[in-house]
Short mmCIF file of C-alpha atoms and ligand atoms in Angstrom, two decimals:
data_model
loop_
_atom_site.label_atom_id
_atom_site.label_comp_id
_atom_site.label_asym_id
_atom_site.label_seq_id
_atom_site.Cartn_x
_atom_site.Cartn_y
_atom_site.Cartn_z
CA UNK A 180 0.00 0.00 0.00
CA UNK A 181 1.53 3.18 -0.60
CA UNK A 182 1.85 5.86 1.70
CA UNK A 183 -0.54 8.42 2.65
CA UNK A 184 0.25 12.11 1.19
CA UNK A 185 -0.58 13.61 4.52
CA UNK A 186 -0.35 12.35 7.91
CA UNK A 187 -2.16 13.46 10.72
CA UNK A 188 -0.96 13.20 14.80
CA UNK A 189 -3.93 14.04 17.29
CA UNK A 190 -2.57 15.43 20.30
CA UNK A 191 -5.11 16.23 22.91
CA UNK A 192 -5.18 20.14 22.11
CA UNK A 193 -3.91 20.46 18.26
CA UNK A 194 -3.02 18.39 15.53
CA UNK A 195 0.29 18.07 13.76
CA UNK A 196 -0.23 17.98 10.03
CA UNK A 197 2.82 16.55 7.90
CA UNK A 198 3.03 16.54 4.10
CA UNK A 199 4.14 13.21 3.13
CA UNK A 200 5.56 13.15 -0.07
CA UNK A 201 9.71 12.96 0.72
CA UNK A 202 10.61 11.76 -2.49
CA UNK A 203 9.09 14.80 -4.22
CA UNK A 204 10.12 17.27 -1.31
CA UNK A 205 6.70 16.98 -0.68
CA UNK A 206 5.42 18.44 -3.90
CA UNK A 207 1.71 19.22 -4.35
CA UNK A 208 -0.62 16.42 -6.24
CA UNK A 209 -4.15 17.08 -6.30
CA UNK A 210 -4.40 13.77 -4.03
CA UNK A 211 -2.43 15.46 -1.12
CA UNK A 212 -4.69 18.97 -2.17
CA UNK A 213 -7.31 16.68 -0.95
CA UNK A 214 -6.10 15.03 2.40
CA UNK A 215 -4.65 18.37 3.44
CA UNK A 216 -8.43 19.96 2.94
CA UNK A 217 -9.95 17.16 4.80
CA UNK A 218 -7.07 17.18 7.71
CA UNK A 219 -8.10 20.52 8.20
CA UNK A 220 -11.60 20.09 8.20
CA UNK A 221 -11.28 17.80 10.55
CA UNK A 222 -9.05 19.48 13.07
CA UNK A 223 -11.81 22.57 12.57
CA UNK A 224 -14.57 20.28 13.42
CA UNK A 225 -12.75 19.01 16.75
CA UNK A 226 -13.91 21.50 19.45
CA UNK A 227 -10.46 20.10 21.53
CA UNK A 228 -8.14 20.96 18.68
CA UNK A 229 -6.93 24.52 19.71
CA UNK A 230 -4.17 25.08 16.97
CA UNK A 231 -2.51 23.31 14.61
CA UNK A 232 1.29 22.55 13.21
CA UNK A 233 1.81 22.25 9.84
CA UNK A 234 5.23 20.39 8.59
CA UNK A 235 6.89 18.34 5.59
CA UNK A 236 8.58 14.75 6.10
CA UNK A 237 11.91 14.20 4.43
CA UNK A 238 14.46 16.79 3.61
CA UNK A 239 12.17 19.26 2.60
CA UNK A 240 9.25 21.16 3.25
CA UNK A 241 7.28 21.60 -0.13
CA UNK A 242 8.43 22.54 -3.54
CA UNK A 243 5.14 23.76 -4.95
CA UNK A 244 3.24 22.32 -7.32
CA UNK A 245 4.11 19.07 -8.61
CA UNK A 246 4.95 19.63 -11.98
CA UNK A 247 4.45 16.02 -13.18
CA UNK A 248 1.16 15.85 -11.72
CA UNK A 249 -0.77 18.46 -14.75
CA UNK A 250 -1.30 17.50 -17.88
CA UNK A 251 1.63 18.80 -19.89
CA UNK A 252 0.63 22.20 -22.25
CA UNK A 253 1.35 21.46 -25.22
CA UNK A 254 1.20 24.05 -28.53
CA UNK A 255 -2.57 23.05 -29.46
CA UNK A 256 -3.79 22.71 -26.05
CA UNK A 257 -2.25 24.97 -23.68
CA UNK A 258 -3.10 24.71 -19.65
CA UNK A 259 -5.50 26.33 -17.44
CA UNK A 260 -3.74 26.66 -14.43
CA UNK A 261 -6.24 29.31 -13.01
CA UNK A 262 -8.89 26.03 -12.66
CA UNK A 263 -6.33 24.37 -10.52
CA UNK A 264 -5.87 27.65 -8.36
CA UNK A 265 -9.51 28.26 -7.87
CA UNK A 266 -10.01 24.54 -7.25
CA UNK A 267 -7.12 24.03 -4.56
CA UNK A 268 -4.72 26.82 -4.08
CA UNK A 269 -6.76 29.62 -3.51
CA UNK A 270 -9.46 27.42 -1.06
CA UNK A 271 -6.56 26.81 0.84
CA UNK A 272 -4.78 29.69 1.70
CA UNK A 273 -8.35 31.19 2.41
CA UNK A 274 -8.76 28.24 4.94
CA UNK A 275 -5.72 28.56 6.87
CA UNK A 276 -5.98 32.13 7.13
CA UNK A 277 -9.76 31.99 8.45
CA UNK A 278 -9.54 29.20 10.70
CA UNK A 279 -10.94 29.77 14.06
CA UNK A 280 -7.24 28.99 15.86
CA UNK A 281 -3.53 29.48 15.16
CA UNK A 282 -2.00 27.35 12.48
CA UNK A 283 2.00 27.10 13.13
CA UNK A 284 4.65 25.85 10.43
CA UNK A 285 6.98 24.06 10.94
CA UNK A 286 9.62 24.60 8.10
CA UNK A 287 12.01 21.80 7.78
CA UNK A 288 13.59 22.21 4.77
CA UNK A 289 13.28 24.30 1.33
CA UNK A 290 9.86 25.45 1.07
CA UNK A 291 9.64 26.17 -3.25
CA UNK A 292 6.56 27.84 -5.23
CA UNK A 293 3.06 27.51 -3.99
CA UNK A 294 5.17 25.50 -0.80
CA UNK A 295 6.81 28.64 0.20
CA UNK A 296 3.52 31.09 0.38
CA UNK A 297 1.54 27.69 1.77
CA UNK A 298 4.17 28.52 4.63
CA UNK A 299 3.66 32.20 4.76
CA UNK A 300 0.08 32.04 4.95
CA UNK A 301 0.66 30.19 8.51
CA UNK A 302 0.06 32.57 11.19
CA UNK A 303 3.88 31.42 12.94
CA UNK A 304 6.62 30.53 11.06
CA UNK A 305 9.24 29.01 12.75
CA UNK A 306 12.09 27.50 10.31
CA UNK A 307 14.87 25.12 10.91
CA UNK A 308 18.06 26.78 9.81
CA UNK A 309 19.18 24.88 7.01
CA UNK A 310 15.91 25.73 5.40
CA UNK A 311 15.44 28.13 2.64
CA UNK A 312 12.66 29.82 0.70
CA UNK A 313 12.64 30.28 -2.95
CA UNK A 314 9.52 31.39 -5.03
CA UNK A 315 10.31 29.26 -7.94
CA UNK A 316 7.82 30.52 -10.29
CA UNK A 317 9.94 32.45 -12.76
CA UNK A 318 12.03 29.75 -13.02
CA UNK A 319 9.21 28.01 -14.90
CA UNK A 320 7.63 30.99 -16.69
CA UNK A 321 5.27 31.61 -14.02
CA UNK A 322 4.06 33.98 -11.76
CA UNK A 323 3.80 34.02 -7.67
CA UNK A 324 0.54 32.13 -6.63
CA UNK A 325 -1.18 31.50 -3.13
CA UNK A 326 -0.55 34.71 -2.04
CA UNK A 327 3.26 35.28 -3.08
CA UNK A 328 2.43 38.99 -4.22
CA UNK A 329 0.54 39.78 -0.83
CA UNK A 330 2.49 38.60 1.83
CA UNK A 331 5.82 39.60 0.70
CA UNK A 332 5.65 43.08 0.29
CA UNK A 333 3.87 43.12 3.41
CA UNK A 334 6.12 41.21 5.54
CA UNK A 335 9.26 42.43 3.56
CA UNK A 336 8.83 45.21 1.50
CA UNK A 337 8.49 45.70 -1.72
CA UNK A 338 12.51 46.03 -2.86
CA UNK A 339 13.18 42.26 -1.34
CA UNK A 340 9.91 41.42 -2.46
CA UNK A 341 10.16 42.12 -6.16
CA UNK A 342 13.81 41.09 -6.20
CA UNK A 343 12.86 37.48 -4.90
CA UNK A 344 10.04 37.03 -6.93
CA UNK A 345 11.72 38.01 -9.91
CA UNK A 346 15.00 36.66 -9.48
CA UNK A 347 13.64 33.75 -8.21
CA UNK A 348 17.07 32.93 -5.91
CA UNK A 349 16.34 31.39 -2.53
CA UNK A 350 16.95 32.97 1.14
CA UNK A 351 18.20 30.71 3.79
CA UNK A 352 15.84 30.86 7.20
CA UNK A 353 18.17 32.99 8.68
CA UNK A 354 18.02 35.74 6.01
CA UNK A 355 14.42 35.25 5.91
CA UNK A 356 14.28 35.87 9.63
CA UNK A 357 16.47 38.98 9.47
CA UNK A 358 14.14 40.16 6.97
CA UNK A 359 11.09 39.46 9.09
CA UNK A 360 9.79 36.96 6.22
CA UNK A 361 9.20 34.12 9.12
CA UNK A 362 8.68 34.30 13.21
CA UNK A 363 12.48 32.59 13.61
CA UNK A 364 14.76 29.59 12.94
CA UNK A 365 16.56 27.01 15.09
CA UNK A 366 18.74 24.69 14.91
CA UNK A 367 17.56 21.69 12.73
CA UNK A 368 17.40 19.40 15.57
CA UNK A 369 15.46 21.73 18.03
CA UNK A 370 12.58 22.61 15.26
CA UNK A 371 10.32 20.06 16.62
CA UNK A 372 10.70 20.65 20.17
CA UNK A 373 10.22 24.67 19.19
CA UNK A 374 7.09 24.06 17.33
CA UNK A 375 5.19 21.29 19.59
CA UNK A 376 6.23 23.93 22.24
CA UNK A 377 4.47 27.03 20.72
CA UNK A 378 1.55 24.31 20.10
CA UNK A 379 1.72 22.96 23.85
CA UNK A 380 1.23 26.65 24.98
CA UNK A 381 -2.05 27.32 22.57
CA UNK A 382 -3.47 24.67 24.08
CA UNK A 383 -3.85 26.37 27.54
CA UNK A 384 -4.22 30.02 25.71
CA UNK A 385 -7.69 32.09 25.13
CA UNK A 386 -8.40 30.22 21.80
CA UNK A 387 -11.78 32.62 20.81
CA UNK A 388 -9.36 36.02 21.29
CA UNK A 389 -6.47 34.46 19.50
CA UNK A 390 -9.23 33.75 16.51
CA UNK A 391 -10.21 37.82 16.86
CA UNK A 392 -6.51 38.33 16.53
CA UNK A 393 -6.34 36.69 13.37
CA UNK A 394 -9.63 38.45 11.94
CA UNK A 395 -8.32 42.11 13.05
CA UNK A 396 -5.14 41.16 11.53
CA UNK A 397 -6.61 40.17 8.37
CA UNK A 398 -8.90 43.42 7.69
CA UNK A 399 -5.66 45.41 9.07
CA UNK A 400 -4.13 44.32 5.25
CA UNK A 401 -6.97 46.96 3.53
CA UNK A 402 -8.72 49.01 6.34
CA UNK A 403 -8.17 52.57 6.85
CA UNK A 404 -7.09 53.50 10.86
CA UNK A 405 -10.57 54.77 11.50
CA UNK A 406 -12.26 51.40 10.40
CA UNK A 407 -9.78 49.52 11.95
CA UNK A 408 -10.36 51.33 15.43
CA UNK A 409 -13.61 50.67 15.00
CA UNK A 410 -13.30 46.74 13.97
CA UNK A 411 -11.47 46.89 17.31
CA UNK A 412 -13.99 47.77 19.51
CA UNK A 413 -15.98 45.37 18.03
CA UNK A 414 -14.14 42.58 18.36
CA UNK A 415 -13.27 43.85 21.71
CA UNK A 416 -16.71 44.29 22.85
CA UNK A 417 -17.82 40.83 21.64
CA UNK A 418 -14.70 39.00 23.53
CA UNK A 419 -15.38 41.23 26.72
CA UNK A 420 -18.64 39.16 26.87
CA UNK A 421 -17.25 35.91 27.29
CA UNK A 422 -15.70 34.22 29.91
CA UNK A 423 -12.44 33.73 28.75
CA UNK A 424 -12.06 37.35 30.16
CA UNK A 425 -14.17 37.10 33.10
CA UNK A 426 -11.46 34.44 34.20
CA UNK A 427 -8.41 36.43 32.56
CA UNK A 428 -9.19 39.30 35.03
CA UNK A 429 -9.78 37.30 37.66
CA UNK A 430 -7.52 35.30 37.82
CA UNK A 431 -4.90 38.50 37.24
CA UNK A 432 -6.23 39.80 40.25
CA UNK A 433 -6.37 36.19 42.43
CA UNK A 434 -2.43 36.11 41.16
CA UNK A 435 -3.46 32.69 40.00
CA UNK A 436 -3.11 30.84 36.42
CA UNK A 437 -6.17 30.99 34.66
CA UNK A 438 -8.46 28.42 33.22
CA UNK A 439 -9.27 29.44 29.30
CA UNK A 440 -12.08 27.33 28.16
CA UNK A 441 -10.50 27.29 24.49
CA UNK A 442 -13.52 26.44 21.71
CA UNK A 443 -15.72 24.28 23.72
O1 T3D B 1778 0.32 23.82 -12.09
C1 T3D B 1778 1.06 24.78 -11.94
O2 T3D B 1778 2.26 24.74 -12.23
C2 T3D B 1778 0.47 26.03 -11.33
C3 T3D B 1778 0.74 26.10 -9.91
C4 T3D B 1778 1.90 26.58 -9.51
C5 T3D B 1778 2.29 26.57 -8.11
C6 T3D B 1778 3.76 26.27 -8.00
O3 T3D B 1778 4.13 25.87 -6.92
S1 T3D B 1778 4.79 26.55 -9.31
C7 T3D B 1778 6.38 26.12 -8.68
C8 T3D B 1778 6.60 24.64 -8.71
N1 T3D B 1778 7.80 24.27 -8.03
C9 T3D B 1778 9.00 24.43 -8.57
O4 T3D B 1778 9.18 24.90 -9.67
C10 T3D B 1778 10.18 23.88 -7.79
C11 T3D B 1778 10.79 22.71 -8.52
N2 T3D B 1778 11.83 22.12 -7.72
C12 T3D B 1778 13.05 22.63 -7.65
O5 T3D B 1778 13.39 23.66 -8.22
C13 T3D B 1778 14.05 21.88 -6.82
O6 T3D B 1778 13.60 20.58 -6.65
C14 T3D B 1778 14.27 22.53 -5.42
C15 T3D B 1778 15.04 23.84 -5.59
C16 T3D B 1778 12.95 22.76 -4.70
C17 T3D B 1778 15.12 21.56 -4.55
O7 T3D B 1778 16.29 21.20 -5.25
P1 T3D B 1778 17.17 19.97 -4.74
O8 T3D B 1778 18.38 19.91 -5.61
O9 T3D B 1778 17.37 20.07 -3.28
O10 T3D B 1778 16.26 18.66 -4.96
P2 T3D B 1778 15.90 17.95 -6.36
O11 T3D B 1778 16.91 16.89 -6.62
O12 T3D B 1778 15.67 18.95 -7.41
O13 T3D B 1778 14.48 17.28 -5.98
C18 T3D B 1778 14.39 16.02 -5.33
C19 T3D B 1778 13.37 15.20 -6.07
O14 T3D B 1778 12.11 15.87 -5.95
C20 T3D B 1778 13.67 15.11 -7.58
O15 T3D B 1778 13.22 13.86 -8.02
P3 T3D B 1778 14.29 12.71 -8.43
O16 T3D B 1778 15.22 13.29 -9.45
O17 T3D B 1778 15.00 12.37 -7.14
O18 T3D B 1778 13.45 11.58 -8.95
C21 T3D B 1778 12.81 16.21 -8.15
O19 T3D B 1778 12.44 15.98 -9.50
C22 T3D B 1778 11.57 16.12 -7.26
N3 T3D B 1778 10.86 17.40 -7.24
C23 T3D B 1778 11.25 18.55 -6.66
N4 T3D B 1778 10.33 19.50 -6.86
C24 T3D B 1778 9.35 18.94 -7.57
C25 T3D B 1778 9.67 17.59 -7.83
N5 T3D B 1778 8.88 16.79 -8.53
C26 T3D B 1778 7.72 17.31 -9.00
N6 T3D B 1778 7.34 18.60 -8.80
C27 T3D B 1778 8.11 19.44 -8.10
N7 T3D B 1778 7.72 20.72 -7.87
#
């Protein structure tokens, strides 16, 4: 039987994801398109599951698309790769940014193409430092996908950003941390430890505000100041209801630890 393109680890408050493809550095197929969509609808559905860890198995993360895996263009029939980005890419990256808890890669090797901005769309990137990051897409006669174009001038700036994409050369984690492309990188054999760790500490954290978090964050990318005070006080007035800050405050003011009830 051959081996499953994703595997999935329940631990009692999140789920470890791992793209299981070494042989391809983990290269995209639509069959691992689909196990990585149901992994994740899964984990959503679990009330327990407070945050999630994405990783690759093997030397690599994920290079991207994998190229043997389309029908080759050819001069008569050339491809429609915008069917396979509105069927896959694009549902993804939407998913892992809206999901209702953190979602923290875990990048253990090169991270190529669509693999790279799969890793950027993560809300913690945490790298092992003889990873690198390369959006290969003008090495094929393509163009950035799955976000490429918005989170790297963003995180970047636009110089690095338009350099990288159009060179297409790869950064090594710890240029990509100086930059402020990823959260930070450590030594190959801590990156497990680092990750389960950041994981282990969701799992006791106010899961409902770190889900506001990731909304305000994501409007921040086209409000104005004005609507974004205002989304604030929303969001702050709807979290201020619910007991996850009744018990914040008092346990503050008990000077004891307190109790978050997550997503139940
Ligand atoms: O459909 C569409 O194209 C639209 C969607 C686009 C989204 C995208 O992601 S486009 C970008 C696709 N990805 C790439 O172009 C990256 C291709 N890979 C590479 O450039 C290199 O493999 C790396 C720089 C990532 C790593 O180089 P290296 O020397 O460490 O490893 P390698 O020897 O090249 O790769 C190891 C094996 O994985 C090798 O197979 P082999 O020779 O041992 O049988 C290689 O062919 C395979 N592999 C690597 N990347 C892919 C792949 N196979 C299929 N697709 C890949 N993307």
């Amino acid at each position: 039987m051959s081996e499953p393109p994703v595997l999935i680890d329940a631990r009692p408050t999140y789920r470890i994801i791992t793209l299981n493809r070494p042989s391809r550095l983990n290269a995209v197929t639509i069959e691992l398109h689909r196990a990585l969509a149901d992994a994740l609808d899964e984990a959503e559905a679990d009330k327990t599951c407070r945050s999630i860890l994405i990783t690759g198995s093997g030397r690599g993360f994920c290079a991207g698309q994998d190229l043997s895996d389309i029908d080759p263009p050819t001069a008569d029939k050339p491809a429609d790769l915008g069917l396979l980005i509105d069927g896959h890419y694009n549902p993804l990256i939407r998913r892992v940014r809206a999901l209702p808890m953190p979602v923290v890669c875990a990048v253990n090797g090169i991270a190529a193409g669509a693999g790279a901005n799969i890793a950027l769309a993560c809300d913690i990137v945490i790298a092992a430092r003889s990873a690198s990051f390369l959006q290969a897409f003008a090495k094929i006669g393509l163009v950035p996908d799955s976000g490429g174009t918005f989170f790297l001038p963003r995180l970047i700036g636009e110089a690095r950003a338009r350099a990288l994409c159009l060179l297409a050369e790869p950064i090594s984690a710890e240029t990509a941390t100086d930059w402020g492309l990823i959260w930070k990188c450590v030594d190959d054999a801590e990156l497990t430890n680092e990750a389960q760790a950041i994981c282990e500490r969701f799992g006791e954290a106010p899961t409902r505000s770190l889900a506001m978090i990731k909304r305000a964050f994501a409007a921040s990318a086209y409000n104005t100041l004005d609507a974004q005070l205002d989304l604030e006080r929303d969001l702050q007035r709807e979290i201020g209801r619910g007991s996850d800050y009744l018990d914040g405050v008092t346990a503050f003011l008990e000077k004891r630890k307190p109790a978050y009830k997550g997503r139940a």
